[in-house]
């Protein structure tokens, strides 16, 4: 059914999380109940993708079972219902991000497509030869490559704000980099490789003082903390549904209405037009101007359901709970001999990247896997971060609110096993 | 899933810790660079030929225990082989690590490389085991471009 555009918090929820209430929430996640290689699954790869609660899976199944049809097209009952649910999800996202209007919420495939949309539409329209775009050294490849392509096409310059060895951005350098030719700043809120939480509010303020718009890559922020795009005052904000307990193939581009309005379309097709003749085509209004073709209806409904789910728990509660879990994990893992933590910023969330003396990250990952512990090993699509530290890969444990101290204990036990295997 | 000890056998751990022929060769007759984009690992293989026979071989780089042990053992077994013999050996090795093989048959066919055939139970790690071999083949072919496992 069409989701309500306001998120309601039922009685008894929205309280601070503790190990007991988390145990209860874990029951909503069917996948977490399984054994892997005969051991209970310990899922610590949430920065790659998160697991889905029953409520999300049911919302998607319900759409396909009872009202699957195309949106904005048919006059029949099912199409009406699907359109309502799809637009209801837009309302939920708006409320979740505290955006001003529904039309500022564009459904895309994910963070990657959101950034590409801005690079392609805003970038092509506003960039000229010699103009500059500022990103940072800790960006995910998806917030590097679209800008490289754009800069190459336009003869523009990509500037990169460095970070120190703790993984903290050098804001002085950033301020110095902003100049009369800067046309856009695009930065990650939270680094997926280091866990650094960047001071995005100041980053945005500093850029705005010079009239430069800012895109925030919120892929790793949205699952871990409350986000208020009006308070941040960012011009664009992107995130992926699959990292916030929703389905894959769905993501959000938020943009301030007046900027989105001024941008040319990204793709052409159905839904994004008002009228088409061979002489002249007029484009649809926001948000449809940027949503060409039959959209991912099930994806939007699933994302809406996921955001309702975490809102009922309370993003501030999730943030607090994970903060304590991350410090527990950091302490436990750093106390293992031979461990070096990569990413020691004072403000961190969700991610614990580390190296184990003498043992390659992939061997760490394989041994942990046989213990049922799922982590990510590799460069995490952030090769410049690896280069900064002169390494090829790290092992990365990444958290979600459904992780517990027992998960961390299993990780530590698994690491003991790694050491045992490799020091035989 | 077979046991971890099948993957990380004593011989594998030993070659990982003290890799053999771990050096670049001066004036090689063939050289190539191999790259595994999945882990970012890079390896160099140099060969010195005596006609069609591999007289000397060295490698550098590599990353995980599997890729390093595979490279190290490779340098030991291919020394003295002709180009074709080395290629044939690689084919048997690759079949063994991708499809699996009876351990005794492996010892018979692959000698010490049998220690790596446990990799067939860990599909994500097969590329680590064959990286050095792809690189060797490129070095023998006089192929200059970087080879990748993709
Ligand atoms: C910080 C950050 N940005 C962007 C992305 C790309 O997200 P997606 O692959 O869902 O488009 C990720 C995902 O790994 C990420 O962690």
XYZ file of C-alpha atoms and ligand atoms in Angstrom:
590
model
C 0.000 0.000 0.000
C 1.002 3.579 -0.398
C 3.367 4.525 2.365
C 2.493 7.503 4.514
C 4.620 10.521 3.763
C 5.181 11.105 7.462
C 7.155 8.643 9.496
C 5.320 7.654 12.607
C 7.131 6.364 15.634
C 5.156 3.685 17.464
C 5.097 3.444 21.223
C 8.047 1.671 22.840
C 10.438 2.206 19.966
C 12.768 5.082 19.471
C 14.475 4.364 22.775
C 18.256 4.144 23.147
C 19.567 0.831 21.838
C 21.302 -1.702 24.024
C 22.460 -5.278 23.516
C 19.016 -6.588 24.455
C 16.964 -4.428 22.156
C 19.455 -5.109 19.349
C 19.031 -8.863 19.885
C 15.332 -8.320 19.379
C 15.852 -6.255 16.226
C 18.133 -8.938 14.796
C 15.103 -11.206 14.592
C 13.804 -8.941 11.825
C 16.756 -9.981 9.617
C 16.186 -13.504 8.263
C 19.656 -13.726 6.718
C 21.431 -13.249 10.038
C 20.058 -16.522 11.379
C 22.092 -18.773 9.125
C 25.250 -20.776 9.599
C 28.204 -20.172 7.286
C 30.741 -22.994 7.074
C 28.957 -24.450 10.077
C 29.436 -21.328 12.205
C 26.867 -18.618 12.998
C 27.150 -15.832 10.446
C 28.905 -12.740 11.800
C 28.211 -10.067 9.216
C 30.724 -7.229 9.411
C 30.674 -6.097 5.773
C 27.953 -3.484 6.082
C 29.886 -0.742 4.323
C 29.781 -2.907 1.184
C 26.089 -3.630 1.556
C 23.650 -4.014 4.417
C 21.165 -6.791 5.168
C 17.421 -6.344 4.743
C 14.766 -6.638 7.425
C 11.667 -8.765 6.884
C 9.603 -5.550 6.613
C 11.531 -4.448 3.508
C 11.423 -7.878 1.900
C 7.661 -8.033 2.566
C 7.029 -4.561 1.157
C 8.736 -5.544 -2.090
C 6.967 -8.907 -2.264
C 3.643 -7.205 -1.555
C 4.159 -4.843 -4.477
C 4.863 -7.707 -6.863
C 2.127 -9.910 -5.415
C -0.695 -7.439 -5.153
C -0.279 -4.226 -7.113
C 2.567 -4.501 -9.617
C 1.969 -2.110 -12.500
C 3.584 0.856 -14.174
C 3.472 4.256 -12.520
C 2.175 7.608 -13.770
C 0.536 5.885 -16.738
C -2.503 3.734 -16.294
C -5.821 4.947 -15.066
C -6.592 1.543 -13.618
C -6.638 0.695 -9.939
C -3.300 -1.075 -9.748
C -1.432 1.691 -11.499
C -3.033 4.187 -9.178
C -1.921 2.176 -6.181
C 1.622 1.679 -7.506
C 1.927 5.396 -8.251
C 0.759 6.229 -4.757
C 3.277 3.881 -3.182
C 6.088 5.129 -5.405
C 5.326 8.766 -4.645
C 4.746 7.859 -1.000
C 8.304 6.561 -0.889
C 9.506 9.881 -2.253
C 7.733 11.574 0.618
C 9.375 9.245 3.119
C 12.822 10.041 1.697
C 12.070 13.746 1.821
C 11.046 13.503 5.432
C 14.048 11.283 6.274
C 16.499 13.834 4.835
C 14.370 16.755 5.999
C 14.328 18.154 2.472
C 11.981 21.013 1.799
C 9.955 19.531 -1.046
C 9.226 16.131 -2.596
C 10.360 17.346 -6.009
C 13.901 17.737 -4.673
C 14.124 13.948 -4.321
C 15.240 12.197 -7.523
C 15.163 8.418 -7.718
C 18.358 7.040 -9.278
C 20.171 3.681 -9.334
C 22.513 4.509 -6.494
C 25.201 6.859 -5.277
C 27.219 6.245 -8.424
C 24.405 7.253 -10.728
C 23.553 10.254 -8.563
C 27.078 11.623 -8.887
C 27.173 10.850 -12.604
C 23.881 12.663 -13.060
C 25.254 15.813 -11.442
C 28.569 15.569 -13.319
C 26.784 15.029 -16.575
C 23.957 17.542 -16.262
C 25.208 20.258 -13.912
C 28.826 19.799 -14.918
C 28.260 19.927 -18.648
C 26.078 23.008 -18.335
C 28.295 24.993 -15.984
C 31.903 23.996 -16.579
C 34.286 25.716 -18.938
C 37.875 25.242 -19.847
C 40.150 26.099 -16.930
C 37.376 25.763 -14.313
C 38.030 23.678 -11.224
C 36.288 20.966 -9.233
C 37.426 20.066 -5.737
C 37.216 16.566 -4.288
C 39.287 14.867 -1.573
C 41.956 12.222 -1.375
C 39.595 9.875 0.491
C 36.833 9.634 -2.111
C 35.330 6.406 -3.355
C 36.125 5.848 -7.041
C 32.541 6.842 -7.842
C 33.295 10.347 -6.599
C 36.529 10.572 -8.584
C 36.019 9.064 -12.007
C 32.871 10.982 -13.108
C 34.737 14.231 -12.395
C 37.818 13.046 -14.266
C 35.669 12.251 -17.287
C 33.996 15.646 -17.061
C 37.283 17.514 -16.605
C 38.820 15.728 -19.541
C 35.889 16.623 -21.723
C 35.867 20.273 -20.637
C 39.555 20.917 -20.166
C 38.790 21.593 -16.510
C 41.002 20.829 -13.506
C 40.351 18.369 -10.698
C 41.826 19.464 -7.354
C 42.264 17.055 -4.504
C 42.213 17.968 -0.802
C 44.748 15.776 1.016
C 44.339 14.130 4.432
C 46.820 13.555 7.237
C 47.983 10.127 8.393
C 45.111 9.889 10.862
C 42.758 10.221 7.910
C 41.587 13.779 8.602
C 41.123 16.270 5.784
C 43.468 19.248 5.734
C 40.920 22.035 5.838
C 43.521 24.784 5.463
C 44.550 23.284 2.160
C 40.921 23.095 1.193
C 40.361 26.775 1.893
C 43.422 27.662 -0.111
C 42.247 25.544 -3.031
C 38.896 27.283 -3.353
C 39.335 29.978 -5.954
C 37.486 32.069 -8.507
C 37.520 29.147 -10.954
C 36.060 26.613 -8.499
C 32.687 25.493 -9.845
C 31.820 22.639 -7.492
C 33.007 20.844 -4.372
C 32.176 17.131 -4.101
C 33.087 15.355 -0.865
C 32.243 12.300 1.082
C 30.512 12.664 4.438
C 32.070 9.481 5.826
C 34.997 7.629 4.251
C 34.194 4.011 3.414
C 37.860 3.005 3.711
C 38.843 4.932 6.857
C 35.605 5.652 8.676
C 36.475 9.348 8.997
C 33.458 11.592 9.537
C 34.277 14.788 7.691
C 33.185 18.191 9.006
C 30.865 18.605 6.040
C 28.935 21.470 7.553
C 32.066 23.631 7.677
C 33.154 22.363 4.270
C 29.822 23.531 2.854
C 29.880 26.841 4.698
C 33.378 27.663 3.482
C 32.409 26.884 -0.121
C 29.198 28.897 0.118
C 31.104 31.946 1.348
C 32.643 31.887 -2.106
C 29.418 31.039 -3.878
C 30.497 27.475 -4.724
C 27.883 24.702 -4.561
C 28.643 21.434 -2.743
C 27.707 17.809 -3.365
C 27.872 15.466 -0.395
C 28.379 11.739 -0.938
C 26.248 10.385 1.883
C 26.567 6.675 1.018
C 28.256 5.847 4.313
C 26.499 8.489 6.390
C 22.847 7.652 5.932
C 23.040 4.189 7.568
C 24.805 5.543 10.642
C 23.532 8.984 11.639
C 20.701 11.459 11.200
C 21.010 13.649 8.116
C 19.275 16.988 7.669
C 20.008 18.433 4.251
C 18.532 21.821 5.147
C 20.679 22.101 8.232
C 23.774 21.038 6.263
C 22.687 23.408 3.502
C 24.315 21.129 0.886
C 23.283 21.710 -2.702
C 23.308 18.019 -3.620
C 23.246 14.907 -1.455
C 23.463 11.334 -2.753
C 23.116 7.913 -1.168
C 22.418 4.256 -2.014
C 19.426 2.305 -0.786
C 21.313 -0.971 -0.431
C 23.617 0.425 2.224
C 20.705 1.536 4.375
C 18.839 -1.791 4.564
C 16.916 -1.262 1.323
C 17.164 -3.065 -2.026
C 19.950 -2.735 -4.599
C 19.470 -0.769 -7.801
C 17.984 2.213 -5.993
C 19.418 5.439 -4.699
C 18.642 9.069 -4.104
C 19.869 12.319 -5.494
C 18.676 15.253 -3.424
C 19.175 18.661 -4.959
C 17.942 22.117 -4.059
C 14.943 22.774 -6.282
C 16.286 25.932 -7.871
C 19.536 24.226 -8.899
C 17.809 21.097 -10.193
C 15.374 23.305 -12.083
C 18.207 25.090 -13.837
C 19.872 21.854 -14.944
C 19.364 20.210 -18.356
C 17.944 16.658 -18.427
C 20.259 13.719 -17.863
C 18.620 11.032 -19.968
C 15.813 11.282 -22.459
C 12.777 9.045 -22.691
C 9.315 8.471 -21.308
C 8.098 10.182 -18.121
C 10.651 12.994 -18.373
C 8.753 14.864 -21.078
C 5.635 16.955 -21.185
C 5.112 16.768 -24.918
C 7.048 15.424 -27.829
C 6.907 16.442 -31.452
C 9.644 16.142 -34.010
C 9.894 19.907 -34.033
C 10.034 20.538 -30.300
C 9.971 18.546 -27.086
C 9.228 20.134 -23.746
C 10.493 18.584 -20.549
C 8.546 17.595 -17.520
C 8.822 19.333 -14.150
C 10.942 18.135 -11.249
C 11.517 15.445 -10.216
C 10.326 13.678 -13.383
C 12.656 15.630 -15.630
C 15.440 13.430 -14.243
C 13.532 10.146 -14.145
C 13.396 8.937 -17.733
C 11.815 5.563 -18.394
C 9.913 3.141 -16.206
C 11.512 3.565 -12.801
C 12.534 1.013 -10.197
C 9.144 0.991 -8.501
C 9.878 -1.951 -6.206
C 13.199 -0.351 -5.311
C 11.563 2.899 -4.263
C 8.949 1.064 -2.201
C 11.657 -1.055 -0.565
C 13.789 1.994 0.224
C 10.785 3.783 1.705
C 10.115 0.808 3.901
C 13.777 0.639 4.993
C 13.843 4.320 5.936
C 10.628 3.921 7.917
C 12.197 0.966 9.662
C 15.337 2.814 10.787
C 13.351 5.925 11.621
C 11.245 3.901 14.016
C 14.445 2.836 15.754
C 15.722 6.409 15.576
C 18.833 7.439 13.688
C 20.176 9.203 16.761
C 19.839 5.972 18.737
C 21.634 4.078 15.980
C 24.415 6.666 15.982
C 24.894 6.449 19.744
C 24.805 2.654 19.860
C 27.290 2.274 17.002
C 29.634 4.822 18.521
C 30.001 2.670 21.587
C 30.259 -0.518 19.504
C 32.978 0.998 17.306
C 35.054 2.046 20.280
C 34.645 -1.439 21.766
C 35.793 -2.922 18.430
C 38.692 -0.503 18.061
C 39.946 -1.296 21.509
C 39.569 -5.051 21.084
C 41.209 -5.236 17.671
C 44.060 -2.836 18.462
C 44.985 -4.849 21.511
C 45.888 -7.793 19.255
C 49.626 -7.892 18.726
C 50.721 -6.928 15.219
C 47.560 -5.002 14.366
C 47.785 -1.555 12.826
C 44.584 0.457 12.509
C 44.297 2.422 9.257
C 42.171 5.500 9.911
C 42.512 7.005 13.359
C 40.577 10.237 12.944
C 39.021 11.709 16.066
C 35.569 11.538 14.451
C 34.797 8.104 13.023
C 31.762 5.998 12.273
C 30.990 2.488 11.160
C 34.360 1.379 9.809
C 37.402 -0.340 11.269
C 40.181 -0.810 8.697
C 43.336 -2.585 9.785
C 46.460 -4.487 8.809
C 47.867 -7.550 10.453
C 51.627 -7.768 10.570
C 53.077 -10.245 8.032
C 49.647 -11.446 6.904
C 48.055 -10.173 3.707
C 44.503 -8.857 4.022
C 43.194 -11.553 1.695
C 44.554 -14.310 3.861
C 42.943 -12.612 6.855
C 39.633 -12.540 4.968
C 39.785 -16.192 3.954
C 40.561 -17.441 7.449
C 37.836 -15.256 8.976
C 35.377 -16.547 6.394
C 35.947 -20.117 7.486
C 35.024 -18.902 10.984
C 31.751 -17.480 9.659
C 33.018 -13.896 9.945
C 32.361 -11.797 6.820
C 34.569 -8.746 6.345
C 35.865 -6.986 3.247
C 39.476 -7.106 2.162
C 41.010 -5.092 -0.652
C 41.255 -1.464 -1.656
C 37.561 -0.693 -1.028
C 37.270 1.231 -4.315
C 39.484 3.894 -2.761
C 42.897 3.244 -4.291
C 44.190 6.772 -3.558
C 43.633 6.037 0.148
C 45.714 2.873 -0.143
C 48.393 4.834 -1.968
C 48.501 7.406 0.829
C 49.556 4.669 3.230
C 51.710 2.814 0.689
C 49.639 -0.363 0.985
C 47.661 -2.475 -1.478
C 44.783 -3.520 0.723
C 43.306 -3.472 4.197
C 40.988 -5.741 6.099
C 37.831 -3.831 6.949
C 35.175 -4.656 9.485
C 32.152 -2.399 9.085
C 29.204 -2.095 11.414
C 25.460 -1.785 11.328
C 23.105 -1.258 14.257
C 22.331 -4.999 14.297
C 25.909 -5.891 15.211
C 26.683 -6.745 18.800
C 29.706 -7.069 21.033
C 29.467 -10.812 20.441
C 30.128 -10.137 16.735
C 33.255 -8.194 17.666
C 34.358 -10.971 20.005
C 33.960 -13.445 17.130
C 36.084 -11.174 14.939
C 38.806 -11.070 17.553
C 38.665 -14.824 17.982
C 38.931 -15.189 14.214
C 41.977 -12.922 14.148
C 43.585 -15.057 16.829
C 43.013 -17.985 14.507
C 44.670 -16.106 11.632
C 47.717 -15.531 13.769
C 47.728 -19.160 14.825
C 47.645 -20.359 11.200
C 50.366 -17.985 10.079
C 52.820 -18.386 12.901
C 52.862 -22.176 12.856
C 34.137 -26.310 2.531
C 37.264 -28.200 3.225
C 39.515 -27.500 6.127
C 41.652 -24.404 6.310
C 44.727 -26.518 6.810
C 44.181 -27.855 3.269
C 44.573 -24.315 1.999
C 47.355 -23.080 4.203
C 49.549 -26.147 4.212
C 52.923 -26.077 5.865
C 54.654 -25.834 2.495
C 52.521 -22.856 1.480
C 53.237 -21.025 4.703
C 56.914 -21.772 4.380
C 57.168 -20.454 0.811
C 55.162 -17.398 1.875
C 57.574 -16.659 4.684
C 60.769 -17.337 2.776
C 59.997 -17.117 -0.930
C 62.582 -18.739 -3.246
C 64.165 -16.850 -6.154
C 62.694 -13.648 -4.788
C 64.680 -11.168 -6.854
C 64.806 -9.344 -10.154
C 67.205 -10.759 -12.766
C 69.644 -8.454 -14.520
C 69.296 -8.499 -18.334
C 66.371 -10.914 -18.484
C 65.423 -12.508 -21.799
C 61.801 -12.176 -20.850
C 59.997 -10.099 -18.264
C 56.393 -9.328 -17.435
C 54.258 -7.673 -14.828
C 51.105 -9.253 -13.458
C 48.293 -7.477 -11.671
C 45.365 -8.741 -9.686
C 42.849 -5.895 -9.698
C 40.816 -7.559 -6.972
C 43.516 -7.134 -4.364
C 45.814 -4.611 -6.030
C 48.679 -7.061 -5.903
C 51.497 -6.647 -8.393
C 54.137 -9.180 -9.375
C 57.157 -9.167 -11.673
C 58.574 -12.283 -13.282
C 61.942 -12.322 -15.080
C 63.384 -15.242 -17.057
C 66.778 -16.020 -18.523
C 66.639 -18.531 -21.373
C 69.050 -21.044 -22.725
C 67.592 -21.501 -26.177
C 64.136 -22.805 -25.425
C 64.940 -23.782 -21.861
C 64.286 -21.655 -18.774
C 67.716 -21.323 -17.219
C 66.951 -18.817 -14.488
C 63.829 -17.259 -13.092
C 63.109 -14.683 -10.432
C 60.021 -12.913 -9.118
C 59.242 -9.957 -6.950
C 56.076 -8.528 -5.445
C 52.993 -10.595 -4.957
C 50.821 -10.197 -1.932
C 48.840 -12.837 -0.156
C 50.280 -16.139 0.994
C 48.667 -18.025 -1.872
C 50.058 -15.820 -4.629
C 53.489 -15.641 -3.084
C 53.771 -19.358 -2.403
C 52.522 -20.150 -5.896
C 55.122 -17.838 -7.442
C 57.891 -19.178 -5.253
C 57.100 -22.832 -6.012
C 56.703 -21.985 -9.663
C 60.235 -20.642 -9.877
C 61.499 -23.923 -8.482
C 59.588 -26.275 -10.744
C 59.881 -24.511 -14.091
C 63.631 -24.070 -13.968
C 65.013 -26.383 -16.651
C 61.698 -26.723 -18.458
C 61.200 -25.729 -22.085
C 58.638 -23.066 -22.905
C 56.114 -25.698 -23.953
C 56.698 -27.800 -20.874
C 56.126 -24.766 -18.660
C 52.930 -23.879 -20.512
C 51.674 -27.430 -20.237
C 52.464 -27.513 -16.554
C 50.510 -24.282 -16.080
C 47.528 -25.803 -17.873
C 47.484 -28.820 -15.558
C 47.974 -26.596 -12.525
C 45.179 -24.289 -13.547
C 42.805 -27.168 -14.157
C 43.702 -28.599 -10.773
C 43.099 -25.371 -8.851
C 39.880 -24.503 -10.643
C 38.272 -27.929 -10.891
C 39.885 -29.746 -8.016
C 41.976 -32.888 -8.168
C 42.635 -36.007 -6.162
C 45.535 -35.238 -3.864
C 47.645 -38.250 -4.868
C 47.108 -37.557 -8.529
C 48.145 -33.958 -7.832
C 51.382 -35.034 -6.197
C 52.051 -37.230 -9.174
C 51.360 -34.529 -11.746
C 52.309 -31.337 -9.962
C 54.869 -32.260 -7.353
C 55.167 -29.603 -4.665
C 52.512 -27.478 -6.365
C 50.032 -30.070 -5.112
C 50.169 -28.139 -1.856
C 48.183 -25.374 -3.548
C 45.357 -27.473 -4.944
C 43.318 -26.880 -1.769
C 42.574 -23.512 -3.398
C 39.930 -25.215 -5.554
C 37.676 -25.169 -2.471
C 38.089 -21.388 -2.202
C 36.935 -19.993 -5.573
C 37.711 -16.400 -4.610
C 41.353 -17.332 -4.209
C 41.977 -19.161 -7.495
C 43.166 -15.951 -9.136
C 45.779 -15.501 -6.435
C 47.170 -18.948 -7.242
C 47.437 -18.386 -10.985
C 48.684 -14.783 -11.038
C 52.384 -15.694 -11.150
C 51.715 -18.277 -13.834
C 49.905 -15.866 -16.119
C 52.816 -13.514 -15.642
C 55.357 -16.209 -16.451
C 53.506 -17.087 -19.637
C 53.565 -13.442 -20.690
C 57.293 -13.260 -19.931
C 57.889 -16.363 -22.067
C 55.767 -14.949 -24.885
C 57.720 -11.698 -24.801
C 54.467 -9.969 -23.963
C 55.227 -6.513 -22.604
C 51.834 -5.338 -21.439
C 50.758 -5.922 -17.867
C 48.701 -9.096 -17.607
C 45.773 -9.206 -15.239
C 43.824 -12.039 -13.694
C 40.556 -10.611 -15.003
C 31.497 6.555 0.196
C 30.894 5.804 -0.952
N 30.548 6.470 -2.061
C 29.989 5.856 -3.109
C 29.766 4.499 -3.116
C 29.157 3.871 -4.334
O 27.891 3.374 -4.050
P 27.100 2.490 -5.101
O 28.038 1.426 -5.563
O 25.949 1.957 -4.326
O 26.670 3.388 -6.214
C 30.104 3.759 -1.991
C 29.889 2.301 -1.974
O 30.752 1.503 -1.769
C 30.689 4.429 -0.889
O 31.047 3.752 0.205
